[in-house]
CSV table of C-alpha atoms and ligand atoms in Angstrom, one decimal:
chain,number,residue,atom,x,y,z
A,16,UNK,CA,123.4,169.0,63.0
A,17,UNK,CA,126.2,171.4,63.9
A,18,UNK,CA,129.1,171.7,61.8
A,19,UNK,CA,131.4,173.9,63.2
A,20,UNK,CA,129.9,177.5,61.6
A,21,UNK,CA,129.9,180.1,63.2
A,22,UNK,CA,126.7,180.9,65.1
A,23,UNK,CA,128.3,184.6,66.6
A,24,UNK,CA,130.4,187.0,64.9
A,25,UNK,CA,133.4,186.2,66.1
A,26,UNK,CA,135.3,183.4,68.5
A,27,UNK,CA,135.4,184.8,72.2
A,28,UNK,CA,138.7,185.6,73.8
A,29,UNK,CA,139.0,182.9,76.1
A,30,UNK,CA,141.4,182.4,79.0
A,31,UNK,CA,141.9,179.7,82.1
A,32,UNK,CA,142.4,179.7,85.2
A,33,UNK,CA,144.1,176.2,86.3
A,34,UNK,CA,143.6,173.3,84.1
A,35,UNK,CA,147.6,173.1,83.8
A,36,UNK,CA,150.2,170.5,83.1
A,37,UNK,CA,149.1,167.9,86.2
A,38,UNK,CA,145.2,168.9,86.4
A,39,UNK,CA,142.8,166.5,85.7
A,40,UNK,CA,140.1,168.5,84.3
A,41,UNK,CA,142.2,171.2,81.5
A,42,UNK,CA,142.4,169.5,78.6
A,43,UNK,CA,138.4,168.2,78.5
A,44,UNK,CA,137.2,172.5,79.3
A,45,UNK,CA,139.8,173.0,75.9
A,46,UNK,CA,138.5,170.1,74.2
A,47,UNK,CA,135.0,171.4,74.4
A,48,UNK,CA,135.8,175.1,73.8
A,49,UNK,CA,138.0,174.4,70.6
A,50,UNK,CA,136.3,171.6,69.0
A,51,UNK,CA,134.6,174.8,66.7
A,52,UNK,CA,137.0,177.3,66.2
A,53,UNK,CA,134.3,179.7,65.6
A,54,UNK,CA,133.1,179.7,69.2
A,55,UNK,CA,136.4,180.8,71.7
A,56,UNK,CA,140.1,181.3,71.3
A,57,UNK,CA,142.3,180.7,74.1
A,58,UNK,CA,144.5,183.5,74.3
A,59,UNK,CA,145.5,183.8,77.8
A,60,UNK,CA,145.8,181.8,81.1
A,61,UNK,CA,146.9,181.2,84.4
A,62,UNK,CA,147.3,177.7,84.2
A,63,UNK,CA,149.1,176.8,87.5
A,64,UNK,CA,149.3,177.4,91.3
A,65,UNK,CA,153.2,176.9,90.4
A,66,UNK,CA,154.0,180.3,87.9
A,67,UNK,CA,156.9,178.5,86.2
A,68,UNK,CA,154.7,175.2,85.5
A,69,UNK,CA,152.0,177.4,84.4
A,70,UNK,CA,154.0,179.6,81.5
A,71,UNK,CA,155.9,176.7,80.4
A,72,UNK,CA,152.6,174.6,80.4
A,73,UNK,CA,151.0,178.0,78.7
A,74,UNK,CA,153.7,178.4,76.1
A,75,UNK,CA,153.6,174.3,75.4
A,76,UNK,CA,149.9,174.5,74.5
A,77,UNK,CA,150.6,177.7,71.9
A,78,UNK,CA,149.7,180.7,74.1
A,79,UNK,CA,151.9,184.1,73.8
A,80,UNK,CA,154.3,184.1,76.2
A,81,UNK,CA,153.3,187.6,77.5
A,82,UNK,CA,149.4,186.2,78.1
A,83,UNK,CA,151.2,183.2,80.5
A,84,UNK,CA,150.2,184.7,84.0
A,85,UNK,CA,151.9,183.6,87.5
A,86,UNK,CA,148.5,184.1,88.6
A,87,UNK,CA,144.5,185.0,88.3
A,88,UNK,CA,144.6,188.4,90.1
A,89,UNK,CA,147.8,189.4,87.7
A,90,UNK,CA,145.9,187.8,84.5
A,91,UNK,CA,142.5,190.0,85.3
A,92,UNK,CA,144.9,193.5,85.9
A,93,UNK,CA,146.9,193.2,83.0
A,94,UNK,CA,144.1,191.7,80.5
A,95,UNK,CA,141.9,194.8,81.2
A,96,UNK,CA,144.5,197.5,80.2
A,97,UNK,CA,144.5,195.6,76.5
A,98,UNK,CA,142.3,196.9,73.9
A,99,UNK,CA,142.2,192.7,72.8
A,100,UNK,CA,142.2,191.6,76.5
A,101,UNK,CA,140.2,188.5,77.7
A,102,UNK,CA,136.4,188.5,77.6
A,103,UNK,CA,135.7,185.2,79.1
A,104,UNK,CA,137.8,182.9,81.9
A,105,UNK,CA,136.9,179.4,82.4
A,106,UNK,CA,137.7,178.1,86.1
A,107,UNK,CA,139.5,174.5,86.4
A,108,UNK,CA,140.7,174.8,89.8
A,109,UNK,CA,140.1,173.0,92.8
A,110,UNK,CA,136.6,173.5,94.8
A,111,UNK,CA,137.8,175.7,98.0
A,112,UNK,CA,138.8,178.8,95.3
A,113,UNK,CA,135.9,178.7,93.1
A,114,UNK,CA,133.9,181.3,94.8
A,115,UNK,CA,137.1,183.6,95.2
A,116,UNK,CA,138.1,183.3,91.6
A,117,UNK,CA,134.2,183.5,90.4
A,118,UNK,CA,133.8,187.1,91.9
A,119,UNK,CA,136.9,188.4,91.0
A,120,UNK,CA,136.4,187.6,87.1
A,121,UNK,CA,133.2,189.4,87.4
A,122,UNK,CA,134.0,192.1,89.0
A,123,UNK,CA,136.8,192.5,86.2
A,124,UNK,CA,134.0,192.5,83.8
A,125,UNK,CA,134.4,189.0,82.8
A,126,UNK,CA,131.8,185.8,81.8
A,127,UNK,CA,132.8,182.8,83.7
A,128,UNK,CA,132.8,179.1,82.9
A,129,UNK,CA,133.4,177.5,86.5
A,130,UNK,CA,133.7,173.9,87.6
A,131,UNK,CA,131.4,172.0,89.8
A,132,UNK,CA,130.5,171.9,92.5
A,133,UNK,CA,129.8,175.4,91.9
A,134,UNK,CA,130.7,176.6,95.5
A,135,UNK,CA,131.0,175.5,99.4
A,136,UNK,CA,127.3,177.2,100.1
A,137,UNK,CA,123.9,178.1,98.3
A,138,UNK,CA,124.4,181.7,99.7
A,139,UNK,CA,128.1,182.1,98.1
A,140,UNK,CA,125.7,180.9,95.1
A,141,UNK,CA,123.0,183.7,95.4
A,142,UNK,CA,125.4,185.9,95.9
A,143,UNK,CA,127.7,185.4,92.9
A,144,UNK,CA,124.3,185.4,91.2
A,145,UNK,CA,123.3,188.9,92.0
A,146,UNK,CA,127.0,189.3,91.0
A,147,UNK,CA,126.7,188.2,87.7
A,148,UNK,CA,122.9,189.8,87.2
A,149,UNK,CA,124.2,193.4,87.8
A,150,UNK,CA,127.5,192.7,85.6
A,151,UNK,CA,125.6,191.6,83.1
A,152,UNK,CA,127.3,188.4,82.6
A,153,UNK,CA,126.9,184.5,82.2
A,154,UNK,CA,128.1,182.2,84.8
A,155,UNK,CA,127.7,178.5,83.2
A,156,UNK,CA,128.7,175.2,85.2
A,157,UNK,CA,130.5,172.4,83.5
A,158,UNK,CA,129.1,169.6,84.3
A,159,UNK,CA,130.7,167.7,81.6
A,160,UNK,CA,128.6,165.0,81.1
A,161,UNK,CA,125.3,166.5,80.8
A,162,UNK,CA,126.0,167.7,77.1
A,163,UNK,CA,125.2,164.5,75.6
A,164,UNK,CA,122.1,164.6,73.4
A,165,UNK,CA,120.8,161.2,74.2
A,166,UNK,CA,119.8,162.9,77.5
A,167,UNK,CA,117.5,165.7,75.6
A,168,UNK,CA,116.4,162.5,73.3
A,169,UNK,CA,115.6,161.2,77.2
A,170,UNK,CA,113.7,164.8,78.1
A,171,UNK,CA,111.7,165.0,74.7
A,172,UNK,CA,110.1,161.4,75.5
A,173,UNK,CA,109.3,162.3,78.8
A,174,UNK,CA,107.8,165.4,77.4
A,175,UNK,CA,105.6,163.2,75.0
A,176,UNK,CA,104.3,161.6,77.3
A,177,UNK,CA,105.8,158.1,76.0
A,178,UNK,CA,106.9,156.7,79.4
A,179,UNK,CA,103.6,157.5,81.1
A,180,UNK,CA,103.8,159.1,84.1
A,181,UNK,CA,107.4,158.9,86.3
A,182,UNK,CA,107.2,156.4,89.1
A,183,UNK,CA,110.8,155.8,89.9
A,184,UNK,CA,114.2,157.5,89.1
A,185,UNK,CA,117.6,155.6,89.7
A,186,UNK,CA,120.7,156.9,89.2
A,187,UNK,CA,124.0,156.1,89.8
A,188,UNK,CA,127.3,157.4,89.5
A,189,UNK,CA,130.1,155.3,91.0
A,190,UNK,CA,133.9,154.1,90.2
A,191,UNK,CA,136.2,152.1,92.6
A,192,UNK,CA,139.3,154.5,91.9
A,193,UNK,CA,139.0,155.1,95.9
A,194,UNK,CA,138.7,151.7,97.2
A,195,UNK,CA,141.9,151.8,99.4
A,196,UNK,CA,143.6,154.7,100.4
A,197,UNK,CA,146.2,154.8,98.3
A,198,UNK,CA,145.6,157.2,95.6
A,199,UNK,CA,145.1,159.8,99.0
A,200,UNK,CA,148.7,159.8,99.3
A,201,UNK,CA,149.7,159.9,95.9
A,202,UNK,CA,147.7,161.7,93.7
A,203,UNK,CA,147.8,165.4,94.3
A,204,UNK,CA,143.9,165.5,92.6
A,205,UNK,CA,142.9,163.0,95.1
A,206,UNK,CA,144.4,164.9,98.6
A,207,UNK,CA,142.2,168.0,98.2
A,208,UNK,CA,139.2,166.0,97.3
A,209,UNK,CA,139.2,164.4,100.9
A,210,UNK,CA,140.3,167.7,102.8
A,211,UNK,CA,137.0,169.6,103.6
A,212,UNK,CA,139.1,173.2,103.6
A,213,UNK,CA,139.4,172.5,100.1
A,214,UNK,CA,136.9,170.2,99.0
A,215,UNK,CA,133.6,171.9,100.8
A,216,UNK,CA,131.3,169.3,102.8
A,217,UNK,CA,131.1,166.4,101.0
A,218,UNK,CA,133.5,164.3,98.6
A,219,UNK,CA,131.8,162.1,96.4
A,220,UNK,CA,128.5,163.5,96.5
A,221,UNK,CA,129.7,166.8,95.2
A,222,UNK,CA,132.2,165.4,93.2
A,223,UNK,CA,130.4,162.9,91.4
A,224,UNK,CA,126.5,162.9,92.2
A,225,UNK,CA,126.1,166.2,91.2
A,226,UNK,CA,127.0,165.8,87.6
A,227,UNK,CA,124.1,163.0,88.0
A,228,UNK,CA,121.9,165.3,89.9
A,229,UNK,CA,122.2,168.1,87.0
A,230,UNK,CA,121.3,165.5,84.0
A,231,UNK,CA,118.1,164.1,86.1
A,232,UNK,CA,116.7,167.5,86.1
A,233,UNK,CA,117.7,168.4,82.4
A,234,UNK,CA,115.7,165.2,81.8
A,235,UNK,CA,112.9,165.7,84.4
A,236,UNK,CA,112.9,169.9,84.5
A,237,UNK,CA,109.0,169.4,86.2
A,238,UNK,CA,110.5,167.1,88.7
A,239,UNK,CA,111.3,168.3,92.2
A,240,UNK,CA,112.0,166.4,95.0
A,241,UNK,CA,110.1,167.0,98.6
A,242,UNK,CA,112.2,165.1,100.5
A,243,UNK,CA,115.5,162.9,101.1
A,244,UNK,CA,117.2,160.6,103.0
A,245,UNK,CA,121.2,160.3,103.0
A,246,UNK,CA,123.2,157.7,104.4
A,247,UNK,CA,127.0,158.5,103.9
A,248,UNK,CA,130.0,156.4,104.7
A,249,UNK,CA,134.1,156.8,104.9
A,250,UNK,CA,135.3,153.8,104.5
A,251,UNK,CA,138.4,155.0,104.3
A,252,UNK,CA,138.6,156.0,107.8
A,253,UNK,CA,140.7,158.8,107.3
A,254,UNK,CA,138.4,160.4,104.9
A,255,UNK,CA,136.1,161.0,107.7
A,256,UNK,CA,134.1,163.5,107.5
A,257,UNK,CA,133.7,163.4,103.9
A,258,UNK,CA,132.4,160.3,102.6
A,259,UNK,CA,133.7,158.0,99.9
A,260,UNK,CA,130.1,156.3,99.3
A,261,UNK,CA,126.7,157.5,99.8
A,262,UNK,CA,122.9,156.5,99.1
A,263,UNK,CA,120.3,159.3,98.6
A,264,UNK,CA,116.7,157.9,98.7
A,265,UNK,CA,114.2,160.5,96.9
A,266,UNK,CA,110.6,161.3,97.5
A,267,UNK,CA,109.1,163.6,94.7
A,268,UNK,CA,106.6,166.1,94.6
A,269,UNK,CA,104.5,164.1,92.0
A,270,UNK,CA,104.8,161.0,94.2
A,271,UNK,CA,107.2,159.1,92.6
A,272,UNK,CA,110.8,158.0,94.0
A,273,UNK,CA,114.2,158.2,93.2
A,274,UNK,CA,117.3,156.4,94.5
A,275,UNK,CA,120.9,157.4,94.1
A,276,UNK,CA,124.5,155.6,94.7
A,277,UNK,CA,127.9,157.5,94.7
A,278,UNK,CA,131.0,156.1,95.4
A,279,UNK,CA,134.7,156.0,94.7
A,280,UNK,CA,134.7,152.6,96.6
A,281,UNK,CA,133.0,150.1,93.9
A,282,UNK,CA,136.3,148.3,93.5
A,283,UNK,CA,136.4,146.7,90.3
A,284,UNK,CA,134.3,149.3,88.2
A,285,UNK,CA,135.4,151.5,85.6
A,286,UNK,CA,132.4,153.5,84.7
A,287,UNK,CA,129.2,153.2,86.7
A,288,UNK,CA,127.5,155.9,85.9
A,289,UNK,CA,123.9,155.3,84.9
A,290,UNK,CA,120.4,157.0,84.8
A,291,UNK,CA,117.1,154.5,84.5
A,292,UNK,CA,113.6,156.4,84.5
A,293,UNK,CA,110.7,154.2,85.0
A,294,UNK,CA,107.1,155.3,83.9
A,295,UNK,CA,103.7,153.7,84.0
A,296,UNK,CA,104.2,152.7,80.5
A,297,UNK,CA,107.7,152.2,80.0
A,298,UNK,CA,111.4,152.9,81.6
A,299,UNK,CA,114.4,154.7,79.7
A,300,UNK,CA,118.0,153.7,80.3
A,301,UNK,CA,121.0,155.6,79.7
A,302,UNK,CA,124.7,154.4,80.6
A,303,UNK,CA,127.8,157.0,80.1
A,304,UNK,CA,129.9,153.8,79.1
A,305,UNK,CA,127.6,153.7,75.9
A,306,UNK,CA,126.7,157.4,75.6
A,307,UNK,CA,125.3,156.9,71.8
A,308,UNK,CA,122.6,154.6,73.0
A,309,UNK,CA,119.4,154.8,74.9
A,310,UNK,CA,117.1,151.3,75.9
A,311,UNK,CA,113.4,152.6,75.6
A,312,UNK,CA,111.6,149.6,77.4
A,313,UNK,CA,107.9,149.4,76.8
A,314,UNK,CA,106.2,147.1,79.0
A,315,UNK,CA,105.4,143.7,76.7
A,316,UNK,CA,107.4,144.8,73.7
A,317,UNK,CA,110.5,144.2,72.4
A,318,UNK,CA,113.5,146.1,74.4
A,319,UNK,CA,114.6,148.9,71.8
A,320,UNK,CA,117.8,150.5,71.6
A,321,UNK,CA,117.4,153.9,70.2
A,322,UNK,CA,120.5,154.7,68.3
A,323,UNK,CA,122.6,158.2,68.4
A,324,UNK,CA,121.9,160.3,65.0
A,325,UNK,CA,119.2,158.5,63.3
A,326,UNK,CA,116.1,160.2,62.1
A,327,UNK,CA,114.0,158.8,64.2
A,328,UNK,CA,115.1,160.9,67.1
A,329,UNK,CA,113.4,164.4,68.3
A,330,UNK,CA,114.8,166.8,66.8
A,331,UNK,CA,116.3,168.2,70.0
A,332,UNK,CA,118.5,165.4,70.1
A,333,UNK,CA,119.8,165.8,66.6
A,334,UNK,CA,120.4,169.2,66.6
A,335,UNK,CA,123.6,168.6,68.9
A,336,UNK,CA,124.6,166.1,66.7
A,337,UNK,CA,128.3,166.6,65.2
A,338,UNK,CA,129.7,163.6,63.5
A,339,UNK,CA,126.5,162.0,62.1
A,340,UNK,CA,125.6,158.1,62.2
A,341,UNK,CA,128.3,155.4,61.6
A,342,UNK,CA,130.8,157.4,63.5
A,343,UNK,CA,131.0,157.6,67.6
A,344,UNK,CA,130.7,160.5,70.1
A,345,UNK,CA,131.4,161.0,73.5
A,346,UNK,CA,132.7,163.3,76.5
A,347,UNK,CA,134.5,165.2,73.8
A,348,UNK,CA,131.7,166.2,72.1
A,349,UNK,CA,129.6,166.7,75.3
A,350,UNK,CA,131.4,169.3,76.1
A,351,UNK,CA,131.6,170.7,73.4
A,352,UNK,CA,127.7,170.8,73.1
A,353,UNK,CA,128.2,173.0,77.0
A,354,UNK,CA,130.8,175.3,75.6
A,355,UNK,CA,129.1,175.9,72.9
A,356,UNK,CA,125.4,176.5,74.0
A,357,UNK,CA,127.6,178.5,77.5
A,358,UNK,CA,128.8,180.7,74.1
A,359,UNK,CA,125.4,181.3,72.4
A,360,UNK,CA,124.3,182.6,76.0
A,361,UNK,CA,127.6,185.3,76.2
A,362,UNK,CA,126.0,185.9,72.8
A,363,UNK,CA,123.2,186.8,74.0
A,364,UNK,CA,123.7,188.6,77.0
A,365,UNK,CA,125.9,191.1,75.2
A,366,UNK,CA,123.4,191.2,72.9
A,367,UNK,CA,120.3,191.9,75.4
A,368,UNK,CA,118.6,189.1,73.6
A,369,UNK,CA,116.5,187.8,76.4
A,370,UNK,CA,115.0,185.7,74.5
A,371,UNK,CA,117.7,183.6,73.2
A,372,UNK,CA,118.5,182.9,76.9
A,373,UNK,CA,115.5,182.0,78.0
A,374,UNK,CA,114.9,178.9,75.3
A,375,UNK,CA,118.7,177.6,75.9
A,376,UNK,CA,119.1,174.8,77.6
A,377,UNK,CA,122.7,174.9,79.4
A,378,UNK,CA,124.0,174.5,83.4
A,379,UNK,CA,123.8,177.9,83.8
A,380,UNK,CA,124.1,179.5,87.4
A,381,UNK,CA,120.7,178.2,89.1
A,382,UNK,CA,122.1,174.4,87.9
A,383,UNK,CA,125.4,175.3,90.2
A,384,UNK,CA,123.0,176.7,92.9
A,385,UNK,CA,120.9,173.5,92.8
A,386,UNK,CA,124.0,171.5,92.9
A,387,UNK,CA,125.3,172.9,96.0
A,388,UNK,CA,121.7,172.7,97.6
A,389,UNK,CA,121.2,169.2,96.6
A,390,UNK,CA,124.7,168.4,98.8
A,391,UNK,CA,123.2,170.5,101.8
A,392,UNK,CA,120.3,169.4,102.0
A,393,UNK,CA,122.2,165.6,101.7
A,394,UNK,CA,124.5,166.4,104.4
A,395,UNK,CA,122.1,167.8,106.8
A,396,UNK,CA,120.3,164.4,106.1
A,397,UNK,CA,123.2,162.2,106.7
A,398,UNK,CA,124.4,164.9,110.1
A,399,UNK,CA,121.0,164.0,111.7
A,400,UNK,CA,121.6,160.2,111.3
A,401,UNK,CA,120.3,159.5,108.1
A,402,UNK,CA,116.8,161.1,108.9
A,403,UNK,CA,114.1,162.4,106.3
A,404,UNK,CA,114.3,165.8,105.8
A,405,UNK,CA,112.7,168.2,104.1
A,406,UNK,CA,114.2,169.6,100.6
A,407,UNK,CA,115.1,173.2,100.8
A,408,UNK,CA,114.8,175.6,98.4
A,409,UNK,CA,113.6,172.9,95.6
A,410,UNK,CA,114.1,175.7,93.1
A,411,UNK,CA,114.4,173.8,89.5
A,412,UNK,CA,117.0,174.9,86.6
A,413,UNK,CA,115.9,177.7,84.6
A,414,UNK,CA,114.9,177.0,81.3
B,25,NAD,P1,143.6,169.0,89.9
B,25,NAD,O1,144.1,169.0,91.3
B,25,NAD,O2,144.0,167.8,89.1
B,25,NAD,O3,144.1,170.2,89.1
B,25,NAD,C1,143.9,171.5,89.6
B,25,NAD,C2,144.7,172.5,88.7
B,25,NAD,O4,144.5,173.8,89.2
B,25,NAD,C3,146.2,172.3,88.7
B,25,NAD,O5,146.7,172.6,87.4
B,25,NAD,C4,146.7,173.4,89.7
B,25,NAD,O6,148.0,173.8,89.5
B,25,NAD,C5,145.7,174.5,89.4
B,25,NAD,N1,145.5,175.5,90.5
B,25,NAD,C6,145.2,175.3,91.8
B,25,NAD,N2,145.0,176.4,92.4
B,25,NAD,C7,145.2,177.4,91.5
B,25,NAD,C8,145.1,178.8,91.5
B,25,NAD,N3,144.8,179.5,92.6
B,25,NAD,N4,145.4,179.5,90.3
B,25,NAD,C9,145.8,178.8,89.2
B,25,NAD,N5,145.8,177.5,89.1
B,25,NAD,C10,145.5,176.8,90.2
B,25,NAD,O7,142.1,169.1,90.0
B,25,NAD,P2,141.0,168.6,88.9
B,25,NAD,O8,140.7,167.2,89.2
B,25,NAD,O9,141.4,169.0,87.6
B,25,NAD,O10,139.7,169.4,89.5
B,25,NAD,C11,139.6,170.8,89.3
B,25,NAD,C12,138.1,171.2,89.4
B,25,NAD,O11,137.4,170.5,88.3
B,25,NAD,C13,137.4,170.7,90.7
B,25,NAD,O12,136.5,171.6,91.1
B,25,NAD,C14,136.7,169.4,90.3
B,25,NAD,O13,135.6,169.1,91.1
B,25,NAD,C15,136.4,169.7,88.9
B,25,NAD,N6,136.3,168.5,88.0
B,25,NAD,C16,135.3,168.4,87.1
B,25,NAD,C17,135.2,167.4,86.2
B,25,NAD,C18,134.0,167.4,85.3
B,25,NAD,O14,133.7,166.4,84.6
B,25,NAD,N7,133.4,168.6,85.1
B,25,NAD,C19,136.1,166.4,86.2
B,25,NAD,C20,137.2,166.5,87.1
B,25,NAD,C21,137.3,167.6,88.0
């Protein structure tokens, strides 16, 4: 169980670039690195595309007036002439600057937490890769979600053997924030997301499907798909080209299949996000609207719901556990389980410990690769009419 002790000497020095007063995103990447205080302090940022926004925003949220930049390139120049300047910059900006932002922290020396999708292509990926392998830095992914320990609960079973072999894997992440067009014109978070210059080539399958796409191979790491088929639609006309709903048929490797819905047009749901993994001897279910529970359905018995923090669980599970049982977790604490583990890493790579990295289990950079492969290799799919195609480059996460 963690309890907030420090597992490094001492916190990181911690900086942001976006994540300001109107961005959707900030407060969850400083809700996850703060939730220890042993793991990063945030000591710097620039928070804003608007300078003035950003300091005020900066200053509001207790950083030193001085460390309030009017903008990345400034905060990277100036941080590296101080002997207590910024070791680690988490990006929270919209997709189309990723990339730019990514190689500029590392070529000021820095680690980098980045959003998803990682970037527009797999070879911007590679490249920031080789990057970050001849810095000698970390480059984790947040995809938020993926930090909840019911999902390693879901990965130990599999391991065990206790669902039999994987037949079918359905997943689903949709909400029907989208379903008419107005939030395009009002919400400044919504415009970019439908603008391909600064969204990249898809909307909701990189906005949404690869959070979903991450935690099915952090459940499934043996798993790799062959092929897919993706049918994509704009409903909202004027979203064309990028889609507002998709469905991404699977063929794997080991013969089994997978479906996937994403879509910001389910009017009338909240939450739909949702990962169901059928075996020859049972199924597991996990919803993100009830992230302390998993059903483990054995065929003939008694449905089971396996409840977050008991001692029955593997102990992978529990080690990420933070409040204990009685009391409820949720996004907050899931990414704090990514910060932290995205920490341990930094740890590690300072400290050469090769080791260390290789038995953590985070979104590091080949989980943002796969994420932008899994959208080419959808759009290609839905470009040639919805055909079959071939998966490229079906490279797994490492861990
Ligand atoms: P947003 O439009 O709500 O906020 C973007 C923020 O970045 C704003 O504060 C804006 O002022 C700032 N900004 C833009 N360009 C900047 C620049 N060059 N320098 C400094 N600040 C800049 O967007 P959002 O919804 O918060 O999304 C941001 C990123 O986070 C996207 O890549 C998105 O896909 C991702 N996201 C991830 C999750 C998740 O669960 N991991 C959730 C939401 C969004």
């Amino acid at each position: 169980m963690l309890n907030g002790e420090k597992k490094m000497e001492r916190p990181f020095r911690w900086a942001m670039v976006g994540g300001g007063r109107l961005g959707q995103v900030g407060y969850k990447h400083r809700i996850g690195a703060l939730r220890d205080n042993t793991a990063y302090q945030l000591v710097a940022g620039a928070f804003d595309i608007e300078p003035a926004r950003g300091k005020d925003f900066g200053i509001n949220i207790g950083v030193d007036e001085e460390r309030c930049y009017p903008d990345y390139k400034t905060m990277f120049t100036k941080e590296a002439l101080r002997a207590d300047g910024i070791e680690v910059v988490s990006i929270a900006t919209p997709n189309g600057t990723h990339y730019e932002i990514c190689k500029a922290a590392l070529e000021a020396g820095l680690h980098v937490i980045c959003e998803k999708p990682l970037f527009f292509t797999s070879e911007e990926g590679e490249e920031i890769k080789a990057l970050a392998e001849e810095k000698g830095k970390i480059v984790g992914v947040t995809y938020g979600f993926s930090g909840n320990q019911m999902l390693l609960q879901m990965r130990a079973m599999i391991e065990q053997g206790l669902i039999g072999d994987i037949r079918v894997v359905d997943l689903e992440y949709t909400h029907g924030f989208n379903a008419t067009d107005k939030s395009d014109k009002v919400s400044e978070a919504q415009k970019w997301r439908v603008d391909p210059k600064i969204a990249g080539p898809s909307f909701v399958l990189g906005d949404l499907s690869t959070h979903t796409y991450y935690m099915s191979q952090l459940i499934m790491p043996n798993m790799k798909i062959s092929r897919l088929l993706c049918d994509r639609q704009s409903f909202i006309s004027s979203r064309a080209p990028l889609e507002d709903n998709a469905f991404v048929l699977m063929q794997y490797e080991n013969g089994a299949v997978g479906r996937l819905w994403t879509s910001s047009i389910n009017a009338g749901c909240m939450d739909g996000h949702r990962i169901r993994i059928v075996g020859s001897k049972a199924s597991l279910e996990w919803w993100d609207s009830k992230p302390g529970e998993l059903r483990y359905e054995v065929q003939g018995e008694p449905i089971q719901t396996l409840i977050r923090a008991m001692p029955y669980l593997d102990d992978l599970c529990n080690a990420d556990e933070r409040l204990g049982a009685l009391h409820q977790e949720g996004l907050s604490e899931s990414w704090a389980n990514i910060y932290l583990k995205i920490a341990l890493a930094i740890d590690a790579k300072n400290r050469n410990d090769e080791e260390t990295l290789k038995n953590l289990i985070y979104p590091d950079i080949d989980a943002g690769i796969n994420g932008i492969r899994w959208i080419e290799n959808c759009v290609r799919s839905a470009e040639n009419g919805a055909a079959w195609v071939e998966f490229e480059n079906k490279k797994s996460i490492s861990i």
